[in-house]
XYZ file of C-alpha atoms in Angstrom:
740
model
C -37.472 -18.927 -9.516
C -41.074 -17.828 -10.015
C -41.822 -14.292 -11.136
C -43.946 -13.495 -8.058
C -41.194 -14.465 -5.604
C -38.614 -12.610 -7.676
C -40.693 -9.421 -7.666
C -41.138 -9.662 -3.902
C -37.377 -10.056 -3.442
C -36.710 -6.989 -5.537
C -39.168 -4.916 -3.490
C -37.647 -6.130 -0.222
C -34.169 -5.470 -1.536
C -35.082 -1.935 -2.561
C -36.416 -1.222 0.917
C -33.397 -2.803 2.596
C -30.932 -0.830 0.489
C -32.717 2.510 0.527
C -30.802 3.985 3.486
C -27.261 3.111 2.391
C -27.950 4.146 -1.179
C -28.841 7.641 -0.010
C -25.824 7.797 2.272
C -23.391 6.876 -0.500
C -24.180 10.094 -2.320
C -23.164 12.043 0.782
C -20.044 10.587 2.402
C -18.883 12.129 5.660
C -19.084 15.745 4.539
C -19.687 18.885 6.615
C -23.436 18.930 6.054
C -23.750 15.477 7.596
C -22.459 16.385 11.074
C -24.859 18.185 13.388
C -23.806 19.681 16.706
C -26.393 18.602 19.251
C -24.667 18.749 22.662
C -25.857 16.374 25.351
C -24.622 17.588 28.745
C -25.312 14.232 30.338
C -22.522 12.629 28.284
C -19.028 13.154 29.658
C -15.679 12.369 27.978
C -12.519 12.317 30.069
C -8.889 11.799 29.036
C -6.114 10.380 31.210
C -3.761 13.208 30.265
C -3.873 16.523 28.420
C -0.185 16.351 27.441
C 1.638 13.411 25.890
C 5.322 13.230 26.791
C 6.385 11.223 23.753
C 5.000 10.411 20.343
C 3.016 7.194 20.406
C 1.898 7.500 24.019
C -1.416 5.866 24.900
C -4.211 8.075 26.227
C -7.114 6.430 28.013
C -10.417 7.973 26.959
C -13.551 7.250 28.971
C -17.181 8.094 28.358
C -20.271 7.965 30.534
C -23.872 9.108 30.642
C -24.922 7.723 27.242
C -28.650 7.052 27.291
C -29.837 4.068 25.208
C -26.430 3.068 23.756
C -26.566 2.170 20.062
C -24.425 0.098 17.721
C -23.579 3.235 15.714
C -22.276 5.247 18.692
C -18.729 6.301 17.931
C -15.754 7.731 19.787
C -13.503 9.518 17.294
C -10.235 11.446 17.383
C -10.144 14.801 15.565
C -7.746 17.685 15.150
C -8.669 20.008 18.001
C -8.210 23.257 16.099
C -10.326 22.168 13.141
C -14.068 22.497 12.897
C -15.282 18.875 12.943
C -17.998 19.809 10.479
C -15.296 20.583 7.899
C -12.825 17.778 8.589
C -12.730 14.008 8.829
C -12.091 11.779 11.856
C -8.480 10.681 12.253
C -9.516 7.327 13.735
C -12.428 5.938 15.693
C -14.037 3.026 17.498
C -17.600 1.791 17.792
C -18.172 2.164 21.528
C -20.585 -0.773 21.611
C -17.657 -3.052 20.781
C -15.272 -1.718 23.410
C -13.950 -4.518 25.592
C -13.741 -1.975 28.439
C -17.418 -1.143 28.380
C -18.739 -0.822 31.915
C -22.247 0.015 32.953
C -24.657 0.647 30.069
C -23.669 3.909 28.390
C -20.125 4.034 29.744
C -16.727 2.623 28.929
C -13.144 3.465 28.017
C -10.557 2.882 25.320
C -6.809 3.530 25.050
C -5.951 5.532 21.931
C -2.364 5.759 20.714
C -1.574 9.426 20.111
C 1.387 10.503 18.004
C 2.997 13.902 18.062
C 0.917 15.330 15.226
C 2.329 18.818 15.902
C -1.253 19.919 16.425
C -3.546 19.326 19.416
C -6.193 16.620 19.101
C -9.477 15.949 20.892
C -12.027 13.163 21.190
C -15.646 13.458 20.078
C -18.621 11.281 20.918
C -20.816 10.900 17.837
C -24.241 9.312 17.585
C -26.401 8.171 14.679
C -25.495 6.786 11.265
C -22.713 8.551 9.398
C -25.259 9.935 6.977
C -26.560 12.238 9.740
C -24.096 11.927 12.607
C -24.660 14.068 15.716
C -21.815 15.506 17.799
C -22.995 15.233 21.395
C -19.833 15.620 23.513
C -16.122 16.302 23.238
C -13.021 16.092 25.418
C -10.473 18.685 26.391
C -7.621 19.024 23.876
C -4.528 16.831 24.151
C -1.227 18.438 23.202
C 2.384 17.293 22.829
C 4.741 18.212 25.631
C 7.750 18.407 23.274
C 6.765 19.975 19.942
C 10.364 19.753 18.675
C 10.714 16.049 19.326
C 12.173 14.555 16.102
C 9.793 11.980 14.676
C 9.425 9.832 11.560
C 13.186 9.653 10.999
C 14.188 8.183 7.658
C 17.467 7.601 5.842
C 18.009 7.673 2.078
C 20.918 7.702 -0.348
C 21.737 10.707 -2.480
C 23.290 10.589 -5.964
C 26.692 10.646 -4.208
C 27.574 7.285 -2.585
C 29.705 9.057 0.038
C 26.581 10.762 1.434
C 23.522 9.810 3.450
C 20.410 11.943 3.794
C 18.319 11.889 6.955
C 14.861 13.487 7.097
C 12.599 14.037 10.102
C 9.678 16.122 11.334
C 9.284 18.727 14.058
C 6.548 21.240 14.736
C 8.482 24.471 14.280
C 11.426 25.699 12.272
C 14.330 25.754 14.699
C 18.073 25.163 14.370
C 18.138 21.551 13.124
C 21.335 19.548 12.896
C 22.702 16.076 12.241
C 25.609 14.816 14.313
C 27.415 11.630 13.290
C 30.564 9.564 13.717
C 32.138 6.116 13.807
C 31.134 5.302 17.378
C 28.058 5.890 19.466
C 30.030 8.091 21.878
C 32.134 9.766 19.174
C 29.714 11.815 17.077
C 32.427 14.212 15.960
C 30.925 15.578 12.733
C 27.939 17.920 12.598
C 26.037 19.439 9.676
C 23.037 21.787 9.630
C 19.767 20.610 8.125
C 17.522 22.407 5.689
C 13.875 22.991 6.497
C 10.790 23.012 4.312
C 7.109 22.116 4.381
C 4.075 22.079 2.107
C 0.603 23.560 2.333
C -2.888 22.582 1.244
C -2.456 24.869 -1.774
C 0.375 22.619 -3.011
C -1.995 19.656 -3.305
C -4.284 18.935 -6.221
C -7.692 18.040 -4.872
C -10.007 16.728 -2.182
C -9.850 15.246 0.342
C -6.096 15.968 0.502
C -6.521 19.747 0.421
C -9.823 19.893 2.310
C -11.417 17.475 4.763
C -8.285 15.329 4.974
C -5.779 18.166 5.334
C -3.389 18.484 8.253
C -0.187 20.515 8.191
C 2.834 18.181 8.202
C 4.866 20.369 10.534
C 8.423 21.262 9.608
C 10.332 18.841 7.384
C 14.029 18.819 8.328
C 16.605 17.213 6.049
C 20.369 17.022 6.430
C 23.114 15.241 4.495
C 25.983 13.386 6.153
C 29.015 13.649 3.863
C 32.502 12.159 3.370
C 31.390 8.698 4.447
C 33.683 5.735 3.899
C 32.011 2.945 1.899
C 30.390 -0.029 3.625
C 31.064 1.381 7.099
C 28.801 1.614 10.133
C 28.066 5.172 11.244
C 26.157 6.419 14.280
C 24.061 9.559 14.315
C 21.490 11.721 16.073
C 19.248 14.490 14.778
C 18.015 17.401 16.822
C 17.307 21.068 17.318
C 19.928 23.206 19.024
C 17.421 25.967 19.758
C 15.117 23.578 21.638
C 17.962 21.451 23.066
C 16.345 18.232 21.836
C 17.866 15.232 20.097
C 16.789 11.820 18.941
C 18.206 8.639 20.376
C 21.400 7.400 18.735
C 20.860 5.164 15.734
C 23.200 3.685 13.147
C 23.392 2.594 9.518
C 25.805 1.062 7.021
C 27.020 3.514 4.386
C 26.737 2.775 0.678
C 28.663 -0.358 -0.318
C 31.328 -0.442 -2.998
C 31.286 -2.514 -6.202
C 33.259 -5.368 -4.622
C 31.154 -5.570 -1.461
C 28.418 -8.087 -0.738
C 25.118 -6.257 -0.377
C 22.129 -7.258 1.753
C 18.831 -5.554 1.135
C 15.056 -5.737 1.672
C 12.392 -5.209 -0.985
C 8.598 -4.861 -0.868
C 5.653 -2.849 -2.140
C 2.094 -1.899 -1.185
C 2.676 -1.767 2.554
C 0.429 0.960 3.946
C -0.236 1.438 7.641
C -2.520 0.353 10.432
C -3.477 1.659 13.846
C -1.595 -0.261 16.524
C -4.265 0.581 19.076
C -6.927 -1.325 17.134
C -8.928 1.729 16.082
C -10.314 2.126 12.576
C -9.181 4.679 10.028
C -11.244 6.644 7.545
C -10.426 6.322 3.847
C -11.478 8.037 0.647
C -12.571 4.765 -0.948
C -15.840 4.962 0.972
C -16.978 7.447 -1.638
C -16.626 4.716 -4.246
C -17.516 1.482 -2.539
C -20.261 2.688 -0.221
C -20.041 3.845 3.350
C -19.559 0.365 4.705
C -18.505 1.164 8.250
C -20.383 4.426 8.332
C -23.835 3.113 7.436
C -23.782 0.024 9.611
C -21.745 -0.835 12.666
C -19.513 -3.870 12.806
C -21.516 -6.918 13.750
C -24.591 -6.236 11.663
C -25.629 -8.426 8.760
C -25.471 -5.462 6.384
C -21.902 -4.615 7.389
C -20.841 -8.238 6.955
C -22.447 -8.460 3.513
C -20.727 -5.320 2.294
C -17.353 -6.424 3.676
C -17.839 -9.746 1.897
C -18.216 -7.781 -1.330
C -14.885 -6.066 -0.712
C -13.147 -9.330 0.046
C -14.575 -10.990 -3.040
C -13.516 -8.094 -5.257
C -10.121 -7.740 -3.488
C -10.839 -4.053 -3.119
C -8.616 -1.913 -0.959
C -10.666 -1.442 2.178
C -8.268 -2.700 4.826
C -4.517 -3.017 5.207
C -4.812 -6.403 6.819
C -1.251 -7.618 6.385
C 0.626 -4.669 7.837
C 0.127 -6.074 11.324
C 2.247 -9.039 10.194
C 4.725 -7.376 7.848
C 5.905 -4.438 9.970
C 7.134 -6.591 12.888
C 8.927 -8.873 10.437
C 10.639 -5.974 8.663
C 11.610 -4.354 11.962
C 13.084 -7.643 13.179
C 15.133 -7.834 9.984
C 16.325 -4.241 10.453
C 17.314 -4.897 14.064
C 19.989 -7.350 12.910
C 22.033 -4.433 11.582
C 22.955 -6.442 8.473
C 21.090 -4.555 5.755
C 22.468 -1.866 3.477
C 19.132 -0.723 2.044
C 15.402 -1.300 1.586
C 13.426 -0.731 -1.632
C 9.727 0.155 -1.507
C 8.178 0.220 -4.976
C 5.021 2.209 -4.630
C 1.764 2.472 -2.707
C 3.710 3.615 0.290
C 1.368 4.882 3.029
C -2.069 4.561 1.394
C -3.001 7.834 3.088
C -4.776 8.963 -0.097
C -5.611 12.405 1.176
C -5.798 11.648 4.915
C -2.662 13.490 6.051
C -2.502 11.954 9.524
C -2.164 8.517 7.947
C 1.201 9.649 6.567
C 2.122 10.280 10.213
C 0.983 6.786 11.152
C 3.076 5.332 8.330
C 6.115 7.397 9.306
C 5.981 6.215 12.911
C 5.475 2.569 11.966
C 8.378 2.693 9.499
C 10.801 4.577 11.733
C 12.357 1.481 13.385
C 13.292 0.388 9.852
C 13.852 3.668 8.026
C 16.042 5.188 10.776
C 18.433 2.196 10.534
C 18.200 1.087 6.904
C 18.243 3.632 4.044
C 14.864 3.192 2.362
C 14.410 4.072 -1.295
C 10.977 4.660 -2.806
C 9.192 4.773 -6.122
C 5.701 6.314 -6.296
C 2.544 4.271 -6.788
C -0.925 5.171 -7.941
C -2.040 5.895 -4.369
C 0.677 8.531 -3.962
C 0.536 10.103 -7.402
C -2.556 9.581 -9.511
C -4.683 12.653 -10.092
C -5.764 14.272 -13.366
C -3.520 17.306 -12.752
C -0.476 15.419 -11.444
C 2.718 16.296 -13.300
C 2.897 14.486 -16.664
C 0.177 12.101 -15.542
C -0.113 8.812 -17.441
C -3.740 8.281 -16.415
C -5.945 11.269 -17.103
C -8.972 10.061 -15.155
C -7.302 8.370 -12.169
C -7.903 9.830 -8.696
C -6.191 7.156 -6.618
C -4.047 9.575 -4.581
C -7.052 11.324 -3.059
C -5.732 14.639 -4.365
C -2.146 14.272 -3.093
C -0.620 14.094 -6.625
C 2.762 13.023 -5.243
C 3.420 16.019 -2.989
C 3.473 14.404 0.492
C 5.366 11.453 -0.966
C 8.229 13.507 -2.384
C 8.375 16.042 0.456
C 8.366 13.605 3.371
C 10.963 11.233 1.911
C 13.225 13.065 -0.566
C 14.779 10.815 -3.222
C 17.663 11.677 -5.599
C 15.205 12.307 -8.431
C 16.141 14.078 -11.651
C 13.943 17.031 -10.656
C 11.334 17.956 -8.055
C 8.590 16.972 -10.506
C 10.130 14.046 -12.393
C 10.191 11.375 -9.698
C 12.561 8.887 -11.332
C 16.243 8.332 -10.616
C 19.093 5.842 -10.621
C 21.978 5.033 -8.295
C 24.795 2.518 -8.105
C 24.555 0.376 -4.992
C 27.473 -1.988 -4.560
C 27.490 -4.329 -7.585
C 23.920 -3.326 -8.516
C 22.684 -0.465 -10.660
C 19.179 0.510 -9.546
C 16.894 2.368 -11.959
C 13.733 3.569 -10.193
C 10.805 4.703 -12.380
C 7.421 6.364 -11.951
C 4.809 4.305 -13.813
C 2.137 6.889 -12.910
C 3.818 9.511 -15.108
C 4.132 9.279 -18.880
C 6.593 6.681 -20.110
C 5.895 6.749 -23.852
C 8.755 7.327 -26.272
C 8.198 11.093 -26.319
C 8.302 11.419 -22.528
C 11.181 12.705 -20.417
C 11.068 9.491 -18.423
C 11.630 7.316 -21.481
C 14.555 9.477 -22.597
C 16.054 9.219 -19.109
C 15.777 5.417 -19.157
C 17.548 5.193 -22.529
C 20.362 7.484 -21.403
C 20.739 5.703 -18.093
C 20.882 2.143 -19.402
C 23.237 3.171 -22.198
C 25.755 4.561 -19.694
C 25.717 1.793 -17.049
C 29.257 0.529 -16.423
C 28.745 -3.247 -16.232
C 32.343 -3.790 -15.127
C 31.416 -1.828 -12.005
C 27.797 -2.920 -11.581
C 27.234 -6.265 -13.336
C 23.642 -6.407 -12.075
C 20.828 -4.064 -13.164
C 17.489 -3.939 -11.325
C 14.642 -1.708 -12.499
C 12.049 -0.804 -9.861
C 8.594 0.645 -10.427
C 5.056 0.205 -9.166
C 2.887 -1.287 -11.919
C 3.609 -4.661 -13.490
C 5.138 -5.474 -16.880
C 3.887 -9.040 -16.557
C 0.885 -9.975 -14.482
C -1.576 -12.806 -14.095
C -4.295 -10.430 -12.886
C -7.627 -10.654 -14.700
C -8.279 -6.900 -14.600
C -7.750 -5.647 -18.124
C -10.424 -3.235 -19.300
C -10.035 0.329 -18.046
C -7.296 2.790 -18.978
C -5.322 2.042 -15.818
C -6.131 -1.677 -15.566
C -3.401 -4.203 -14.892
C -3.319 -5.961 -18.242
C -3.590 -2.824 -20.372
C -0.788 -1.031 -18.543
C 1.387 -4.160 -18.594
C 0.975 -4.398 -22.364
C 1.871 -0.721 -22.770
C 4.961 -1.122 -20.605
C 6.108 -4.155 -22.580
C 5.621 -2.250 -25.843
C 7.825 0.572 -24.572
C 10.433 -1.090 -22.368
C 10.681 -4.841 -22.871
C 12.995 -4.973 -25.856
C 15.126 -2.211 -24.356
C 15.476 -4.076 -21.057
C 16.516 -7.252 -22.882
C 18.960 -5.387 -25.130
C 20.701 -3.722 -22.173
C 20.728 -6.897 -20.091
C 18.413 -5.874 -17.249
C 18.424 -8.737 -14.754
C 15.229 -8.128 -12.787
C 12.328 -5.764 -12.437
C 10.700 -5.300 -9.031
C 7.147 -4.051 -8.777
C 3.944 -4.182 -6.725
C 0.390 -2.987 -7.441
C -1.124 -6.462 -7.608
C -1.257 -7.640 -4.010
C 0.396 -11.016 -4.474
C 3.845 -12.448 -5.021
C 4.522 -13.595 -8.574
C 7.581 -13.972 -10.745
C 8.209 -14.882 -14.316
C 10.844 -17.066 -15.841
C 13.656 -15.208 -17.664
C 11.350 -13.877 -20.333
C 10.950 -11.942 -23.543
C 7.726 -11.579 -25.511
C 5.888 -13.915 -23.121
C 8.366 -16.668 -23.947
C 10.678 -18.260 -21.408
C 14.170 -17.772 -22.833
C 16.156 -19.687 -20.232
C 19.876 -19.423 -19.495
C 22.990 -19.377 -21.644
C 25.768 -21.973 -21.542
C 27.426 -20.198 -18.594
C 24.200 -20.213 -16.600
C 23.387 -16.521 -17.083
C 19.714 -15.652 -17.524
C 19.002 -14.576 -21.116
C 16.130 -12.251 -20.167
C 14.823 -10.295 -17.172
C 12.871 -11.953 -14.367
C 9.879 -9.792 -13.421
C 9.028 -10.021 -9.714
C 5.756 -8.717 -8.283
C 6.061 -8.204 -4.540
C 2.847 -6.338 -3.727
C 1.939 -8.657 -0.847
C 3.420 -6.531 1.944
C 0.322 -5.261 3.703
C -2.764 -4.351 1.751
C -5.604 -6.822 1.240
C -4.419 -9.665 -0.961
C -5.488 -9.785 -4.606
C -5.371 -13.372 -5.835
C -6.966 -12.237 -9.099
C -5.425 -14.864 -11.329
C -6.711 -15.552 -14.818
C -8.274 -18.965 -15.487
C -5.284 -19.827 -17.717
C -1.857 -18.512 -16.737
C 0.380 -16.638 -19.153
C 3.338 -18.564 -20.561
C 5.745 -16.279 -18.678
C 4.531 -17.708 -15.374
C 4.902 -21.374 -16.343
C 6.604 -23.403 -13.603
C 7.098 -20.364 -11.362
C 5.397 -19.786 -8.008
C 2.400 -17.510 -7.639
C 1.743 -17.026 -3.947
C -0.929 -15.035 -2.155
C 0.014 -14.376 1.420
C 1.567 -11.461 3.258
C 5.320 -11.130 3.077
C 8.405 -9.369 1.744
C 11.664 -10.077 -0.059
C 15.304 -9.947 0.909
C 18.432 -10.312 -1.206
C 22.134 -10.963 -0.871
C 24.215 -9.904 -3.852
C 27.868 -9.924 -4.864
C 29.586 -9.634 -8.232
C 28.769 -13.206 -9.249
C 25.628 -14.204 -7.354
C 22.231 -12.585 -6.882
C 20.044 -14.480 -4.401
C 16.501 -13.156 -3.838
C 14.233 -14.779 -1.257
C 10.539 -14.214 -0.617
C 9.433 -14.699 2.971
C 6.082 -15.342 4.572
C 5.713 -12.577 7.175
C 3.693 -14.748 9.544
C 6.652 -16.895 10.543
C 9.437 -15.545 8.278
C 9.659 -18.791 6.336
C 11.337 -18.678 2.909
C 8.620 -19.478 0.357
C 10.536 -18.820 -2.849
C 14.121 -18.215 -3.887
C 15.755 -16.987 -7.103
C 19.448 -17.647 -7.657
C 21.125 -15.818 -10.527
C 24.740 -16.222 -11.537
C 27.307 -14.368 -13.636
C 30.943 -15.402 -13.995
C 33.559 -13.012 -12.707
C 34.459 -10.600 -15.477
C 31.140 -11.099 -17.276
C 30.480 -8.642 -20.091
C 27.197 -7.739 -21.745
C 26.967 -9.111 -25.297
C 24.531 -6.817 -27.112
C 24.841 -8.890 -30.269
C 23.418 -11.847 -28.360
C 20.637 -9.793 -26.811
C 19.753 -8.292 -30.194
C 19.609 -11.786 -31.698
C 17.341 -12.911 -28.876
C 14.975 -10.024 -29.599
C 14.935 -10.803 -33.310
C 14.551 -14.564 -32.962
C 11.893 -14.842 -30.229
C 8.446 -14.996 -31.858
C 6.468 -14.701 -28.662
C 3.561 -16.590 -27.129
C -0.027 -15.311 -27.173
C -1.599 -13.928 -24.023
C -4.895 -15.183 -22.607
C -7.942 -13.500 -24.095
C -9.147 -11.263 -21.305
C -12.842 -10.325 -21.465
C -14.189 -7.548 -19.297
C -14.575 -8.360 -15.624
C -17.045 -5.512 -15.148
C -19.975 -7.931 -15.293
C -18.550 -9.983 -12.455
C -18.109 -6.867 -10.326
C -21.638 -5.720 -11.124
C -23.187 -8.999 -10.009
C -21.126 -9.163 -6.819
C -21.428 -5.517 -5.783
C -25.023 -4.868 -6.859
C -26.937 -8.118 -7.260
C -25.393 -10.069 -4.384
C -26.322 -7.544 -1.641
C -29.887 -7.369 -2.944
C -30.223 -11.124 -2.860
C -28.779 -11.367 0.635
C -30.875 -8.617 2.146
C -34.044 -10.038 0.618
C -33.284 -13.658 1.470
C -32.466 -13.428 5.173
C -32.384 -17.202 5.605
C -29.823 -17.493 2.842
C -27.836 -14.582 4.235
C -27.669 -16.106 7.706
C -26.446 -19.395 6.291
C -23.549 -17.660 4.523
C -22.557 -14.654 6.637
C -24.667 -14.913 9.779
C -23.405 -15.185 13.336
C -21.611 -18.470 13.879
C -20.244 -18.696 10.342
C -16.477 -18.448 9.724
C -17.024 -15.539 7.340
C -18.938 -13.561 9.974
C -16.299 -14.241 12.622
C -13.426 -13.106 10.426
C -15.074 -10.028 8.928
C -16.176 -8.798 12.357
C -12.877 -9.518 14.093
C -11.660 -6.723 16.326
C -9.304 -4.949 16.522
C -7.327 -6.398 13.618
C -7.968 -9.183 11.149
C -5.174 -10.260 8.821
C -7.114 -11.779 5.925
C -5.356 -14.598 4.087
C -5.873 -15.645 0.502
C -7.555 -18.833 1.704
C -10.209 -16.836 3.486
C -10.730 -14.584 0.468
C -11.128 -17.609 -1.771
C -13.572 -19.297 0.579
C -15.624 -16.115 0.845
C -15.641 -15.613 -2.908
C -16.725 -19.186 -3.466
C -19.553 -18.808 -0.940
C -20.745 -15.628 -2.644
C -20.537 -17.189 -6.107
C -22.319 -20.355 -4.960
C -25.119 -18.208 -3.551
C -25.491 -16.064 -6.660
C -25.111 -18.636 -9.446
C -28.364 -20.615 -9.092
C -30.430 -17.462 -8.551
C -29.225 -15.414 -11.474
C -29.239 -16.071 -15.199
C -29.530 -13.966 -18.320
C -33.325 -14.113 -18.179
C -33.998 -12.848 -14.677
C -30.929 -10.625 -14.193
C -32.894 -7.516 -15.176
C -35.600 -8.235 -12.604
C -33.160 -8.793 -9.774
C -31.311 -5.597 -10.640
C -34.457 -3.514 -10.599
C -32.680 -0.928 -12.729
C -31.024 -0.489 -16.097
C -28.142 -2.893 -16.619
C -24.693 -1.417 -17.342
C -24.304 -3.824 -20.289
C -26.243 -6.637 -21.866
C -27.307 -9.459 -19.573
C -25.429 -11.914 -21.773
C -22.183 -9.935 -21.475
C -22.611 -9.691 -17.711
C -23.095 -13.424 -17.370
C -20.143 -14.209 -19.641
C -17.925 -11.987 -17.525
C -19.274 -13.482 -14.304
C -18.683 -17.033 -15.515
C -15.148 -16.217 -16.692
C -13.978 -14.713 -13.384
C -15.908 -17.247 -11.291
C -14.086 -20.045 -13.092
C -10.795 -18.573 -11.922
C -11.951 -18.190 -8.336
C -13.455 -21.652 -8.144
C -10.740 -23.401 -10.118
C -7.213 -22.149 -10.504
C -7.182 -19.703 -7.594
C -8.490 -22.292 -5.152
C -5.867 -24.749 -6.359
C -3.022 -22.246 -6.100
C -4.053 -20.914 -2.718
C -4.886 -24.316 -1.263
C -1.421 -25.615 -2.143
C 0.258 -23.011 0.040
C -0.626 -24.570 3.392
C -0.739 -21.097 4.882
C -1.860 -20.923 8.525
C -4.407 -18.302 9.512
C -2.920 -15.515 11.621
């Protein structure tokens, strides 16, 4: 590339990027919204009172002069000043399929019982200086005491079952239950609580994303017979309201066969096809807010997110929720286990409400047990935080998580616990809090594993969010996948082998992966009776959020001859005293894609002499050298957009109208993105960048100081690109996964 052409491209790129660069320093904050009423624009709603949570409200608009691609219809809390709060969800009106005459149209919004009135605002202009021109009348809930977001969970006592739900006010809540739908003979009162913005740790959770949760009601059904179906309702005697009758299976006994579901990193989505607002826009640029869907700039920036596997969209939830609900409807399951990154609200309180409503068909029938993830917990001032600089919770620091779904944790701050569940002992940890040998969590783990009665629970499963073993290439920052995995192995691996832990279940990396029975990155196989000699570590973070097929160019020895699959799905298990069968299913068609079968003879006993010998005699295999991937991210997120916006012909050939990438990234209202699509997009981006960038001209293309040496950037870029273009493509292509 000649110097003159390169200089021209840099100038054009600077001009093209000037507007979004300014906007990124000022995400949708109060100073960016101006009230400029336009009386010619009218917004009408089909009803001012919803009769049930989840009702659809048709919202129409008219009188918009010179409609623009950045015109927006957004839902807000009615009692909040829109200049000091964020939109709950929104659409670009130019894309409405119900658009009528120019400047008019309608859209059906799904409205939950938020226990606060909402309203709809018509906003014009880019998000960097959005103008409020019209608003609707408020919409309220006709039944403020309607129980919503009902969820079941075990307590530390297997003869009990906790049920938690929301209402607007503190009334006289109760739980009524019995052995038949028409024989709800037992009744217990429920406790009430809530939390306030002052209980949270930072913004946006305690500021622009704040919404009061309403009243949190929680009651405990007691004296339950094991492995028995019970029916129940919750309600408020003062308001004379009850839920519909639902049922569950009580905690199984040690000799029972247990059926359960397991998953992680689910999140939520808007069933009405609207878009949600998320805190990550502060970090990754105001992608939707600067440019409307359909523009070249929007497509380029979304391509960056896809290539980096960043968390911009919860594409798989539209597939996973129906599959999980179908499983729950069979009535066969004793429990579900969700290991972190639960709602992905990250400071947007109403997204917890969305999650609660989406989960209710599962959580009201199947007791659902949680462990916190980084997007529920991480904040510098979170209790006993492991990651001092992490802000992944958007200021929530675990408060909504623990209040909305109470678990049998050791304390209100220490969010780890254990329970016996049939023939399984579950130990649920918080990898976002300290787990070093001086921590309370570590001491709890030692005490717990030491006291497990293996004659009662021959199987031990440890659940947490981050991975002990991972094939992810992210390994530089304090909270990066490889660094945390190494720390967890240093602290826990020998202990887990010594005490005969059978499996660990985790998420965080948005794929499905599992190791062989492993210690010290060495496959240790099975003993002469067929019992695994080490734990199998299962990553099941493929349940909703954008997939992360971030494999290293060379896999770790622990993953040899085991499947590594990148598509949306979940796991289910059937377990008795001698067999533990875990299946991973593709959520698109509920096909079994992987299965683990573990065996223990009846009467099996843990031999700690054998496990100690295994620890002493296993030398270990080296892990892949993992250079920084920061250079790759810098080229993709900074250099690639400049090249595209300065080379329009090249941009159109890659992400212009008519290309598969454009069609998928601009899909509306939902767009489940598969690993194949991510790989194809990444390869297109890399193919575009590679011939135009080298260590000599990188500085000129950047037009600014480089974050590291050009040579280091290129080494990093080449290392990650080799994974995308080689091993990842091979792994993903072998899956034969149909696009949704």
